[in-house]
Amino acid sequence: MYTELRETAAELAGVLWREHTVYRERGGGVVIRGEHVGRWISLAPTGGRNQARLRAGRLLDGGTTAPARSEIVVDLSAGTAELAAVCRRLLADVAAADSPAPSRARTERPARSERLRRAGRPARSERPRRAGRPAKPARPARRRHTSLGSWVVVLCVVGIVGLWVYSRFGMYGY
């Protein structure tokens, strides 16, 4: 089955694209890559006799393949021209899926400012701005000062050191 797929893919690639690469994929199928168009086509065997699953997708930046956008089961006994027509239809579906068409909801819905104007409310640019909180006045530059707690700690340390010096040297006059 692989040789038949390989031959069919080579003929199909020649009809579809001038520049192409045909290689075998892991599942036993054949992939046709058209680098210049950014698309790929895959022919994979199915359970049926003389049938193949035909999938089409796009190539991502860096050469990796995106998942298939569309697929169909084809009869390999059909001629190359018929298979090429099916491939072109699948590639057209892939191209249509890639180009973002404007949605109906987006084209029929008016802009937010227009909806507000219709509702009788002015748009944001036409509304008066809310008065915000007044800015805090800048603090005057204050000098550093030592708090009362810091003075208590300093006095305790000085007292302990003084008691130690007195007990060590003050009693006997050394």
XYZ file of C-alpha atoms in Angstrom:
174
model
C 0.000 0.000 0.000
C 2.898 2.351 0.791
C 4.378 2.136 -2.695
C 0.996 2.880 -4.249
C 0.555 5.890 -1.933
C 4.090 7.067 -2.705
C 3.541 6.898 -6.478
C 0.153 8.601 -6.253
C 1.594 11.329 -4.013
C 4.497 11.961 -6.405
C 2.104 12.348 -9.365
C -0.245 14.515 -7.326
C 2.578 16.754 -6.097
C 3.754 17.324 -9.668
C 0.266 18.444 -10.694
C -0.352 20.685 -7.678
C 2.968 22.447 -7.074
C 6.187 22.987 -8.960
C 8.198 23.090 -5.740
C 7.356 20.305 -3.314
C 8.793 17.717 -0.966
C 7.360 14.215 -0.629
C 8.240 12.152 2.435
C 6.886 9.322 4.559
C 5.192 10.069 7.858
C 5.241 7.918 10.983
C 1.800 6.377 10.485
C 2.718 4.889 7.118
C 1.273 7.682 5.022
C 2.905 10.132 2.652
C 3.145 13.911 3.097
C 3.474 16.466 0.307
C 4.859 19.799 1.515
C 4.560 22.972 -0.493
C 6.930 25.324 1.354
C 6.333 28.221 -1.028
C 2.565 28.160 -0.395
C 2.793 27.224 3.288
C 0.532 24.156 2.966
C 0.783 20.393 3.289
C -1.255 17.419 2.080
C -1.176 13.954 3.597
C -2.277 10.635 2.095
C -2.726 7.891 4.690
C -4.011 4.343 4.269
C -7.478 3.481 5.545
C -9.052 0.105 6.279
C -10.733 0.033 2.888
C -9.152 -1.390 -0.215
C -7.757 1.175 -2.655
C -8.809 4.087 -0.450
C -6.784 6.748 1.323
C -7.500 9.434 3.852
C -6.559 12.795 2.384
C -5.829 15.605 4.854
C -4.696 19.186 4.302
C -3.237 21.795 6.629
C -0.880 24.728 6.811
C 2.787 25.057 7.663
C 3.676 27.140 10.695
C 6.654 29.421 11.123
C 9.758 27.349 11.627
C 8.568 24.574 9.312
C 6.322 22.685 11.724
C 2.923 21.526 10.576
C -0.346 22.675 12.056
C -3.074 20.093 12.645
C -5.182 19.217 9.624
C -7.962 21.693 8.892
C -9.941 19.366 6.654
C -9.889 15.736 5.592
C -11.744 13.341 3.300
C -11.543 9.697 2.228
C -10.796 9.306 -1.491
C -10.677 6.418 -3.907
C -7.160 5.953 -5.279
C -8.478 4.347 -8.465
C -9.704 7.797 -9.551
C -7.343 9.595 -11.872
C -4.706 12.092 -10.822
C -6.778 14.997 -12.155
C -9.740 14.058 -9.933
C -7.483 13.680 -6.893
C -5.874 17.037 -7.672
C -9.336 18.646 -7.806
C -10.159 17.194 -4.379
C -6.806 18.428 -3.035
C -7.405 21.919 -4.400
C -10.800 22.008 -2.698
C -9.242 20.953 0.624
C -6.470 23.540 0.236
C -9.098 26.196 -0.489
C -10.872 25.202 2.744
C -7.578 25.565 4.625
C -6.957 28.976 3.071
C -10.495 30.093 3.944
C -10.012 28.956 7.537
C -6.743 30.918 7.786
C -8.114 34.244 6.566
C -10.190 35.799 9.348
C -13.522 36.858 7.890
C -15.373 39.638 9.693
C -18.057 38.187 11.895
C -21.683 39.250 11.463
C -21.970 40.351 15.077
C -19.002 42.669 14.687
C -20.221 44.298 11.470
C -23.847 44.775 12.553
C -23.171 46.083 16.038
C -22.562 49.840 16.347
C -19.610 51.192 18.257
C -19.950 51.643 22.031
C -19.996 55.437 21.823
C -22.781 55.235 19.229
C -24.822 52.886 21.428
C -24.432 55.239 24.397
C -25.435 58.226 22.298
C -28.540 56.369 21.150
C -29.397 55.568 24.770
C -29.291 59.289 25.615
C -25.997 59.164 27.486
C -23.024 61.115 26.240
C -19.970 59.157 25.163
C -16.981 59.087 27.514
C -15.100 61.762 25.606
C -18.114 64.075 25.863
C -18.774 63.525 29.582
C -17.322 65.899 32.115
C -14.451 64.383 34.022
C -14.983 63.405 37.635
C -13.210 65.498 40.160
C -10.626 63.261 41.713
C -9.102 63.520 45.150
C -6.890 66.538 45.609
C -3.221 65.724 45.605
C -1.579 65.447 49.004
C 0.651 68.359 49.852
C 4.327 67.548 49.791
C 5.804 66.843 53.193
C 8.340 69.309 54.446
C 11.817 67.877 54.760
C 12.162 66.731 58.350
C 15.388 66.211 60.201
C 16.044 62.842 61.677
C 15.391 62.537 65.349
C 15.848 59.847 67.934
C 12.642 58.671 69.569
C 12.120 58.258 73.310
C 12.336 54.447 73.030
C 15.740 54.696 71.373
C 17.004 56.970 74.189
C 15.808 54.461 76.820
C 17.712 51.623 75.123
C 20.875 53.758 74.853
C 20.670 54.744 78.567
C 20.168 51.101 79.636
C 23.218 49.970 77.661
C 25.342 52.804 79.090
C 24.138 51.928 82.604
C 24.998 48.255 82.243
C 28.462 49.059 80.876
C 28.964 51.557 83.717
C 27.979 48.986 86.380
C 30.333 46.447 84.870
C 33.241 48.952 84.885
C 32.481 50.003 88.474
C 32.279 46.412 89.711
C 35.437 45.465 87.947
C 37.693 48.463 88.689
C 35.897 50.860 91.013
C 35.909 48.967 94.273
C 39.616 48.442 94.731
C 40.978 51.239 92.602
C 43.011 49.166 90.231
